[in-house]
Amino acid sequence: MSDAQPTHYDLLSVPPDATADMVRAAYRRAAQRHHPDRCSGDAAAQQRMAHINAAYAVLSHPERRASYDVWMRARQARRLADAAAQAARPSRFAETWPWGLVAATAALALATVGTVLYKTSLPALVIATHALTR
């Protein structure tokens, strides 16, 4: 089953701790509601009924149900581990911000050096310009 599909418990609308009698009653209700003979004209009724039968086949058998419950817990643990790994993965900003800091520092240093050179060479240019105009 993929994440988009409901669990067997969801298909039969029973809680995971439901008794065998509750599962049987839920199966009968679902089978009556979704049976292809009752839902004439509904093309998906046969497929829904097949899913309901598969869910009941697993949940009505004690060993299969125990195995399914173990699988569900493992699937949930995997989802949580994947979410934790995704949360721990650095974002694109976290990976690139040092280079932005280096670029900003270099630009500031260049501007500072340019300003110092301009201000120190300006008096010499003014003196040279006055000497030429005399």
CSV table of N, CA and C in Angstrom, one decimal:
chain,number,residue,atom,x,y,z
A,1,MET,N,0.8,-1.2,0.0
A,1,MET,CA,0.0,0.0,0.0
A,1,MET,C,0.9,1.2,0.0
A,2,SER,N,0.5,2.2,-0.8
A,2,SER,CA,1.2,3.5,-0.8
A,2,SER,C,0.6,4.4,0.3
A,3,ASP,N,1.2,5.5,0.5
A,3,ASP,CA,0.7,6.4,1.5
A,3,ASP,C,-0.7,7.0,1.2
A,4,ALA,N,-1.0,7.0,-0.1
A,4,ALA,CA,-2.3,7.6,-0.5
A,4,ALA,C,-3.5,6.7,-0.2
A,5,GLN,N,-3.2,5.3,-0.1
A,5,GLN,CA,-4.3,4.4,0.1
A,5,GLN,C,-4.6,4.3,1.6
A,6,PRO,N,-5.8,4.1,1.9
A,6,PRO,CA,-6.2,3.9,3.4
A,6,PRO,C,-5.7,2.5,3.9
A,7,THR,N,-5.6,2.4,5.2
A,7,THR,CA,-5.2,1.2,5.8
A,7,THR,C,-6.4,0.2,5.8
A,8,HIS,N,-6.2,-1.0,6.2
A,8,HIS,CA,-7.3,-2.0,6.3
A,8,HIS,C,-8.3,-1.5,7.3
A,9,TYR,N,-7.8,-0.9,8.4
A,9,TYR,CA,-8.6,-0.4,9.4
A,9,TYR,C,-9.5,0.7,8.9
A,10,ASP,N,-8.9,1.6,8.1
A,10,ASP,CA,-9.7,2.7,7.5
A,10,ASP,C,-10.8,2.2,6.6
A,11,LEU,N,-10.5,1.2,5.8
A,11,LEU,CA,-11.4,0.6,4.8
A,11,LEU,C,-12.7,0.0,5.6
A,12,LEU,N,-12.4,-0.6,6.7
A,12,LEU,CA,-13.6,-1.2,7.4
A,12,LEU,C,-14.1,-0.2,8.5
A,13,SER,N,-13.5,0.9,8.7
A,13,SER,CA,-13.9,1.9,9.7
A,13,SER,C,-13.9,1.3,11.1
A,14,VAL,N,-12.8,0.7,11.4
A,14,VAL,CA,-12.7,0.1,12.8
A,14,VAL,C,-11.4,0.6,13.4
A,15,PRO,N,-11.3,0.8,14.7
A,15,PRO,CA,-10.0,1.1,15.3
A,15,PRO,C,-9.1,0.0,15.3
A,16,PRO,N,-7.8,0.2,15.4
A,16,PRO,CA,-6.8,-0.8,15.4
A,16,PRO,C,-7.0,-1.9,16.6
A,17,ASP,N,-7.6,-1.5,17.6
A,17,ASP,CA,-7.8,-2.4,18.7
A,17,ASP,C,-9.2,-3.1,18.7
A,18,ALA,N,-9.8,-3.1,17.6
A,18,ALA,CA,-11.2,-3.7,17.4
A,18,ALA,C,-11.1,-5.2,17.6
A,19,THR,N,-12.2,-5.7,18.2
A,19,THR,CA,-12.3,-7.1,18.4
A,19,THR,C,-12.7,-7.8,17.1
A,20,ALA,N,-12.6,-9.1,17.1
A,20,ALA,CA,-13.0,-9.9,15.9
A,20,ALA,C,-14.4,-9.7,15.5
A,21,ASP,N,-15.3,-9.6,16.5
A,21,ASP,CA,-16.7,-9.3,16.3
A,21,ASP,C,-17.0,-7.9,15.7
A,22,MET,N,-16.2,-7.0,16.1
A,22,MET,CA,-16.4,-5.6,15.6
A,22,MET,C,-15.9,-5.6,14.1
A,23,VAL,N,-14.8,-6.3,13.8
A,23,VAL,CA,-14.3,-6.4,12.5
A,23,VAL,C,-15.3,-7.1,11.6
A,24,ARG,N,-15.9,-8.2,12.0
A,24,ARG,CA,-16.9,-8.9,11.2
A,24,ARG,C,-18.1,-8.0,11.0
A,25,ALA,N,-18.6,-7.3,12.0
A,25,ALA,CA,-19.8,-6.4,11.8
A,25,ALA,C,-19.4,-5.3,10.8
A,26,ALA,N,-18.2,-4.7,11.0
A,26,ALA,CA,-17.8,-3.6,10.1
A,26,ALA,C,-17.7,-4.1,8.6
A,27,TYR,N,-17.2,-5.4,8.5
A,27,TYR,CA,-17.1,-5.9,7.1
A,27,TYR,C,-18.5,-6.1,6.5
A,28,ARG,N,-19.4,-6.6,7.3
A,28,ARG,CA,-20.7,-6.8,6.7
A,28,ARG,C,-21.4,-5.5,6.3
A,29,ARG,N,-21.2,-4.5,7.2
A,29,ARG,CA,-21.8,-3.2,6.8
A,29,ARG,C,-21.1,-2.6,5.5
A,30,ALA,N,-19.8,-2.7,5.4
A,30,ALA,CA,-19.1,-2.2,4.2
A,30,ALA,C,-19.5,-3.0,3.0
A,31,ALA,N,-19.6,-4.3,3.2
A,31,ALA,CA,-20.0,-5.2,2.0
A,31,ALA,C,-21.4,-4.9,1.5
A,32,GLN,N,-22.3,-4.7,2.4
A,32,GLN,CA,-23.6,-4.3,2.0
A,32,GLN,C,-23.7,-3.0,1.3
A,33,ARG,N,-22.9,-2.0,1.9
A,33,ARG,CA,-23.0,-0.7,1.3
A,33,ARG,C,-22.3,-0.6,-0.1
A,34,HIS,N,-21.2,-1.3,-0.3
A,34,HIS,CA,-20.4,-1.2,-1.5
A,34,HIS,C,-20.5,-2.4,-2.4
A,35,HIS,N,-21.4,-3.3,-2.2
A,35,HIS,CA,-21.5,-4.4,-3.1
A,35,HIS,C,-21.8,-4.0,-4.5
A,36,PRO,N,-21.2,-4.6,-5.5
A,36,PRO,CA,-21.4,-4.2,-6.9
A,36,PRO,C,-22.9,-4.4,-7.3
A,37,ASP,N,-23.6,-5.4,-6.8
A,37,ASP,CA,-25.0,-5.6,-7.1
A,37,ASP,C,-25.9,-4.5,-6.6
A,38,ARG,N,-25.5,-4.0,-5.5
A,38,ARG,CA,-26.2,-2.9,-4.9
A,38,ARG,C,-25.9,-1.5,-5.6
A,39,CYS,N,-24.7,-1.4,-6.0
A,39,CYS,CA,-24.2,-0.1,-6.7
A,39,CYS,C,-24.2,-0.3,-8.2
A,40,SER,N,-25.3,-0.5,-8.8
A,40,SER,CA,-25.3,-0.7,-10.2
A,40,SER,C,-25.0,0.6,-10.9
A,41,GLY,N,-24.2,0.5,-11.9
A,41,GLY,CA,-23.8,1.7,-12.7
A,41,GLY,C,-22.5,2.3,-12.1
A,42,ASP,N,-22.0,1.8,-11.0
A,42,ASP,CA,-20.7,2.3,-10.4
A,42,ASP,C,-19.6,1.4,-10.8
A,43,ALA,N,-18.7,1.9,-11.7
A,43,ALA,CA,-17.7,1.0,-12.2
A,43,ALA,C,-16.6,0.7,-11.1
A,44,ALA,N,-16.5,1.6,-10.2
A,44,ALA,CA,-15.4,1.3,-9.1
A,44,ALA,C,-15.9,0.5,-8.0
A,45,ALA,N,-17.2,0.1,-8.0
A,45,ALA,CA,-17.7,-0.7,-6.9
A,45,ALA,C,-17.0,-2.1,-6.8
A,46,GLN,N,-16.7,-2.7,-7.9
A,46,GLN,CA,-16.0,-4.0,-7.8
A,46,GLN,C,-14.6,-3.9,-7.2
A,47,GLN,N,-14.0,-2.8,-7.6
A,47,GLN,CA,-12.6,-2.6,-7.0
A,47,GLN,C,-12.7,-2.3,-5.5
A,48,ARG,N,-13.7,-1.5,-5.1
A,48,ARG,CA,-13.9,-1.2,-3.7
A,48,ARG,C,-14.2,-2.4,-2.9
A,49,MET,N,-15.0,-3.3,-3.5
A,49,MET,CA,-15.4,-4.5,-2.8
A,49,MET,C,-14.2,-5.4,-2.7
A,50,ALA,N,-13.3,-5.5,-3.7
A,50,ALA,CA,-12.1,-6.3,-3.6
A,50,ALA,C,-11.2,-5.8,-2.5
A,51,HIS,N,-11.1,-4.5,-2.4
A,51,HIS,CA,-10.2,-3.9,-1.3
A,51,HIS,C,-10.9,-4.2,0.1
A,52,ILE,N,-12.2,-4.2,0.2
A,52,ILE,CA,-12.8,-4.5,1.5
A,52,ILE,C,-12.6,-6.0,1.8
A,53,ASN,N,-12.7,-6.9,0.8
A,53,ASN,CA,-12.5,-8.3,1.0
A,53,ASN,C,-11.1,-8.6,1.5
A,54,ALA,N,-10.1,-7.9,0.8
A,54,ALA,CA,-8.7,-8.0,1.2
A,54,ALA,C,-8.5,-7.6,2.6
A,55,ALA,N,-9.1,-6.5,3.0
A,55,ALA,CA,-8.9,-6.0,4.4
A,55,ALA,C,-9.5,-6.9,5.4
A,56,TYR,N,-10.7,-7.5,5.1
A,56,TYR,CA,-11.3,-8.4,6.0
A,56,TYR,C,-10.5,-9.7,6.1
A,57,ALA,N,-9.9,-10.2,4.9
A,57,ALA,CA,-9.1,-11.4,4.9
A,57,ALA,C,-7.9,-11.2,5.9
A,58,VAL,N,-7.3,-10.1,5.9
A,58,VAL,CA,-6.1,-9.8,6.8
A,58,VAL,C,-6.6,-9.6,8.2
A,59,LEU,N,-7.6,-8.8,8.5
A,59,LEU,CA,-8.0,-8.5,9.8
A,59,LEU,C,-8.7,-9.6,10.5
A,60,SER,N,-9.3,-10.5,9.8
A,60,SER,CA,-10.1,-11.6,10.5
A,60,SER,C,-9.2,-12.7,10.9
A,61,HIS,N,-8.0,-12.8,10.3
A,61,HIS,CA,-7.0,-13.9,10.6
A,61,HIS,C,-6.0,-13.3,11.6
A,62,PRO,N,-6.0,-14.0,12.8
A,62,PRO,CA,-5.1,-13.4,13.9
A,62,PRO,C,-3.6,-13.2,13.6
A,63,GLU,N,-3.0,-14.2,12.9
A,63,GLU,CA,-1.6,-14.1,12.6
A,63,GLU,C,-1.4,-13.1,11.5
A,64,ARG,N,-2.2,-13.1,10.5
A,64,ARG,CA,-2.1,-12.0,9.4
A,64,ARG,C,-2.3,-10.6,10.0
A,65,ARG,N,-3.2,-10.5,10.9
A,65,ARG,CA,-3.5,-9.2,11.6
A,65,ARG,C,-2.3,-8.8,12.4
A,66,ALA,N,-1.7,-9.7,13.1
A,66,ALA,CA,-0.5,-9.4,13.9
A,66,ALA,C,0.7,-8.9,13.0
A,67,SER,N,0.8,-9.7,11.9
A,67,SER,CA,1.9,-9.3,11.0
A,67,SER,C,1.6,-7.9,10.3
A,68,TYR,N,0.3,-7.7,10.0
A,68,TYR,CA,0.0,-6.4,9.4
A,68,TYR,C,0.2,-5.3,10.4
A,69,ASP,N,-0.1,-5.5,11.7
A,69,ASP,CA,0.1,-4.5,12.7
A,69,ASP,C,1.6,-4.2,12.8
A,70,VAL,N,2.5,-5.2,12.8
A,70,VAL,CA,3.9,-5.0,12.8
A,70,VAL,C,4.4,-4.2,11.6
A,71,TRP,N,3.8,-4.5,10.5
A,71,TRP,CA,4.2,-3.8,9.2
A,71,TRP,C,3.7,-2.3,9.3
A,72,MET,N,2.5,-2.1,9.9
A,72,MET,CA,2.0,-0.7,10.0
A,72,MET,C,2.9,0.1,11.0
A,73,ARG,N,3.3,-0.5,12.1
A,73,ARG,CA,4.2,0.2,13.0
A,73,ARG,C,5.6,0.5,12.3
A,74,ALA,N,6.1,-0.4,11.6
A,74,ALA,CA,7.4,-0.2,10.9
A,74,ALA,C,7.2,0.9,9.8
A,75,ARG,N,6.1,0.9,9.1
A,75,ARG,CA,5.8,2.0,8.1
A,75,ARG,C,5.7,3.3,8.8
A,76,GLN,N,5.1,3.4,10.0
A,76,GLN,CA,5.0,4.7,10.7
A,76,GLN,C,6.4,5.1,11.2
A,77,ALA,N,7.2,4.1,11.7
A,77,ALA,CA,8.5,4.5,12.1
A,77,ALA,C,9.4,5.0,11.0
A,78,ARG,N,9.2,4.4,9.8
A,78,ARG,CA,9.9,4.8,8.6
A,78,ARG,C,9.5,6.2,8.2
A,79,ARG,N,8.2,6.5,8.3
A,79,ARG,CA,7.8,7.9,8.0
A,79,ARG,C,8.4,8.9,8.9
A,80,LEU,N,8.4,8.6,10.2
A,80,LEU,CA,8.9,9.5,11.2
A,80,LEU,C,10.4,9.7,11.0
A,81,ALA,N,11.1,8.6,10.7
A,81,ALA,CA,12.6,8.7,10.4
A,81,ALA,C,12.8,9.5,9.2
A,82,ASP,N,12.0,9.3,8.1
A,82,ASP,CA,12.2,10.2,6.9
A,82,ASP,C,11.9,11.6,7.2
A,83,ALA,N,10.9,11.9,8.0
A,83,ALA,CA,10.6,13.3,8.4
A,83,ALA,C,11.7,13.9,9.2
A,84,ALA,N,12.3,13.1,10.1
A,84,ALA,CA,13.4,13.6,10.9
A,84,ALA,C,14.6,13.9,10.0
A,85,ALA,N,14.9,13.0,9.1
A,85,ALA,CA,16.0,13.2,8.2
A,85,ALA,C,15.8,14.4,7.3
A,86,GLN,N,14.6,14.6,6.9
A,86,GLN,CA,14.3,15.8,6.1
A,86,GLN,C,14.5,17.1,6.9
A,87,ALA,N,14.0,17.0,8.1
A,87,ALA,CA,14.2,18.2,9.0
A,87,ALA,C,15.7,18.5,9.3
A,88,ALA,N,16.5,17.4,9.4
A,88,ALA,CA,17.9,17.6,9.8
A,88,ALA,C,18.7,18.0,8.6
A,89,ARG,N,18.2,17.8,7.4
A,89,ARG,CA,18.9,18.2,6.2
A,89,ARG,C,19.0,19.7,6.1
A,90,PRO,N,20.2,20.2,5.8
A,90,PRO,CA,20.3,21.7,5.7
A,90,PRO,C,19.6,22.3,4.5
A,91,SER,N,19.0,23.4,4.7
A,91,SER,CA,18.3,24.1,3.6
A,91,SER,C,19.3,24.6,2.6
A,92,ARG,N,18.7,25.0,1.5
A,92,ARG,CA,19.6,25.6,0.4
A,92,ARG,C,20.3,26.9,1.0
A,93,PHE,N,19.5,27.7,1.7
A,93,PHE,CA,20.1,28.9,2.3
A,93,PHE,C,21.2,28.5,3.3
A,94,ALA,N,21.1,27.5,4.1
A,94,ALA,CA,22.1,27.1,5.0
A,94,ALA,C,23.4,26.7,4.3
A,95,GLU,N,23.2,26.1,3.2
A,95,GLU,CA,24.4,25.6,2.4
A,95,GLU,C,25.1,26.8,1.7
A,96,THR,N,24.4,27.8,1.3
A,96,THR,CA,25.0,28.9,0.5
A,96,THR,C,25.3,30.2,1.2
A,97,TRP,N,24.8,30.4,2.4
A,97,TRP,CA,25.0,31.7,3.0
A,97,TRP,C,26.4,32.1,3.3
A,98,PRO,N,27.4,31.2,3.6
A,98,PRO,CA,28.8,31.6,3.7
A,98,PRO,C,29.3,32.3,2.5
A,99,TRP,N,28.9,31.8,1.3
A,99,TRP,CA,29.4,32.4,0.1
A,99,TRP,C,28.9,33.8,-0.1
A,100,GLY,N,27.6,34.0,0.3
A,100,GLY,CA,27.1,35.3,0.2
A,100,GLY,C,27.8,36.3,1.2
A,101,LEU,N,28.2,35.8,2.3
A,101,LEU,CA,28.9,36.6,3.3
A,101,LEU,C,30.3,36.9,2.7
A,102,VAL,N,31.0,36.0,2.1
A,102,VAL,CA,32.3,36.2,1.4
A,102,VAL,C,32.1,37.3,0.3
A,103,ALA,N,31.1,37.2,-0.5
A,103,ALA,CA,30.9,38.1,-1.6
A,103,ALA,C,30.6,39.5,-1.0
A,104,ALA,N,29.8,39.6,0.0
A,104,ALA,CA,29.5,40.9,0.6
A,104,ALA,C,30.7,41.5,1.3
A,105,THR,N,31.5,40.7,1.9
A,105,THR,CA,32.8,41.2,2.5
A,105,THR,C,33.7,41.7,1.5
A,106,ALA,N,33.9,41.0,0.4
A,106,ALA,CA,34.8,41.4,-0.7
A,106,ALA,C,34.3,42.7,-1.4
A,107,ALA,N,33.0,42.8,-1.6
A,107,ALA,CA,32.4,44.1,-2.1
A,107,ALA,C,32.7,45.2,-1.2
A,108,LEU,N,32.5,45.1,0.1
A,108,LEU,CA,32.8,46.2,1.0
A,108,LEU,C,34.2,46.5,1.1
A,109,ALA,N,35.1,45.5,1.0
A,109,ALA,CA,36.6,45.8,1.0
A,109,ALA,C,37.0,46.5,-0.2
A,110,LEU,N,36.4,46.1,-1.4
A,110,LEU,CA,36.7,46.8,-2.6
A,110,LEU,C,36.2,48.3,-2.6
A,111,ALA,N,35.0,48.5,-2.1
A,111,ALA,CA,34.5,49.9,-2.0
A,111,ALA,C,35.4,50.7,-1.1
A,112,THR,N,35.8,50.1,0.1
A,112,THR,CA,36.7,50.8,1.0
A,112,THR,C,38.0,51.2,0.3
A,113,VAL,N,38.6,50.3,-0.3
A,113,VAL,CA,39.9,50.5,-1.0
A,113,VAL,C,39.8,51.6,-2.1
A,114,GLY,N,38.7,51.4,-2.8
A,114,GLY,CA,38.4,52.4,-3.9
A,114,GLY,C,38.2,53.8,-3.3
A,115,THR,N,37.5,53.9,-2.2
A,115,THR,CA,37.3,55.2,-1.6
A,115,THR,C,38.6,55.8,-1.1
A,116,VAL,N,39.5,55.0,-0.5
A,116,VAL,CA,40.7,55.5,0.0
A,116,VAL,C,41.6,55.9,-1.1
A,117,LEU,N,41.7,55.2,-2.2
A,117,LEU,CA,42.5,55.5,-3.3
A,117,LEU,C,42.0,56.8,-3.9
A,118,TYR,N,40.7,57.0,-4.1
A,118,TYR,CA,40.1,58.2,-4.6
A,118,TYR,C,40.5,59.4,-3.8
A,119,LYS,N,40.3,59.3,-2.5
A,119,LYS,CA,40.5,60.4,-1.6
A,119,LYS,C,42.0,60.8,-1.5
A,120,THR,N,42.9,59.8,-1.6
A,120,THR,CA,44.3,60.1,-1.5
A,120,THR,C,44.8,60.6,-2.8
A,121,SER,N,44.3,60.2,-3.9
A,121,SER,CA,44.8,60.7,-5.2
A,121,SER,C,44.1,62.0,-5.6
A,122,LEU,N,43.0,62.4,-5.0
A,122,LEU,CA,42.3,63.6,-5.4
A,122,LEU,C,43.1,64.9,-5.2
A,123,PRO,N,43.7,65.0,-4.0
A,123,PRO,CA,44.5,66.2,-3.8
A,123,PRO,C,45.7,66.3,-4.8
A,124,ALA,N,46.3,65.2,-5.2
A,124,ALA,CA,47.4,65.2,-6.2
A,124,ALA,C,46.8,65.7,-7.5
A,125,LEU,N,45.6,65.2,-7.9
A,125,LEU,CA,45.0,65.6,-9.1
A,125,LEU,C,44.6,67.1,-9.1
A,126,VAL,N,44.2,67.6,-8.0
A,126,VAL,CA,43.8,69.0,-7.9
A,126,VAL,C,45.1,69.8,-8.1
A,127,ILE,N,46.2,69.4,-7.5
A,127,ILE,CA,47.4,70.2,-7.6
A,127,ILE,C,47.9,70.2,-9.0
A,128,ALA,N,47.9,69.0,-9.6
A,128,ALA,CA,48.3,68.9,-11.0
A,128,ALA,C,47.4,69.7,-11.9
A,129,THR,N,46.2,69.8,-11.7
A,129,THR,CA,45.2,70.6,-12.5
A,129,THR,C,45.5,72.0,-12.3
A,130,HIS,N,45.8,72.5,-11.1
A,130,HIS,CA,46.1,73.9,-10.9
A,130,HIS,C,47.4,74.3,-11.5
A,131,ALA,N,48.4,73.4,-11.5
A,131,ALA,CA,49.7,73.7,-12.1
A,131,ALA,C,49.5,73.8,-13.6
A,132,LEU,N,48.7,73.1,-14.2
A,132,LEU,CA,48.5,73.1,-15.7
A,132,LEU,C,47.7,74.4,-16.0
A,133,THR,N,46.8,74.8,-15.2
A,133,THR,CA,46.0,76.0,-15.6
A,133,THR,C,46.8,77.3,-15.3
A,134,ARG,N,47.9,77.3,-14.6
A,134,ARG,CA,48.6,78.5,-14.4
A,134,ARG,C,49.5,78.9,-15.5
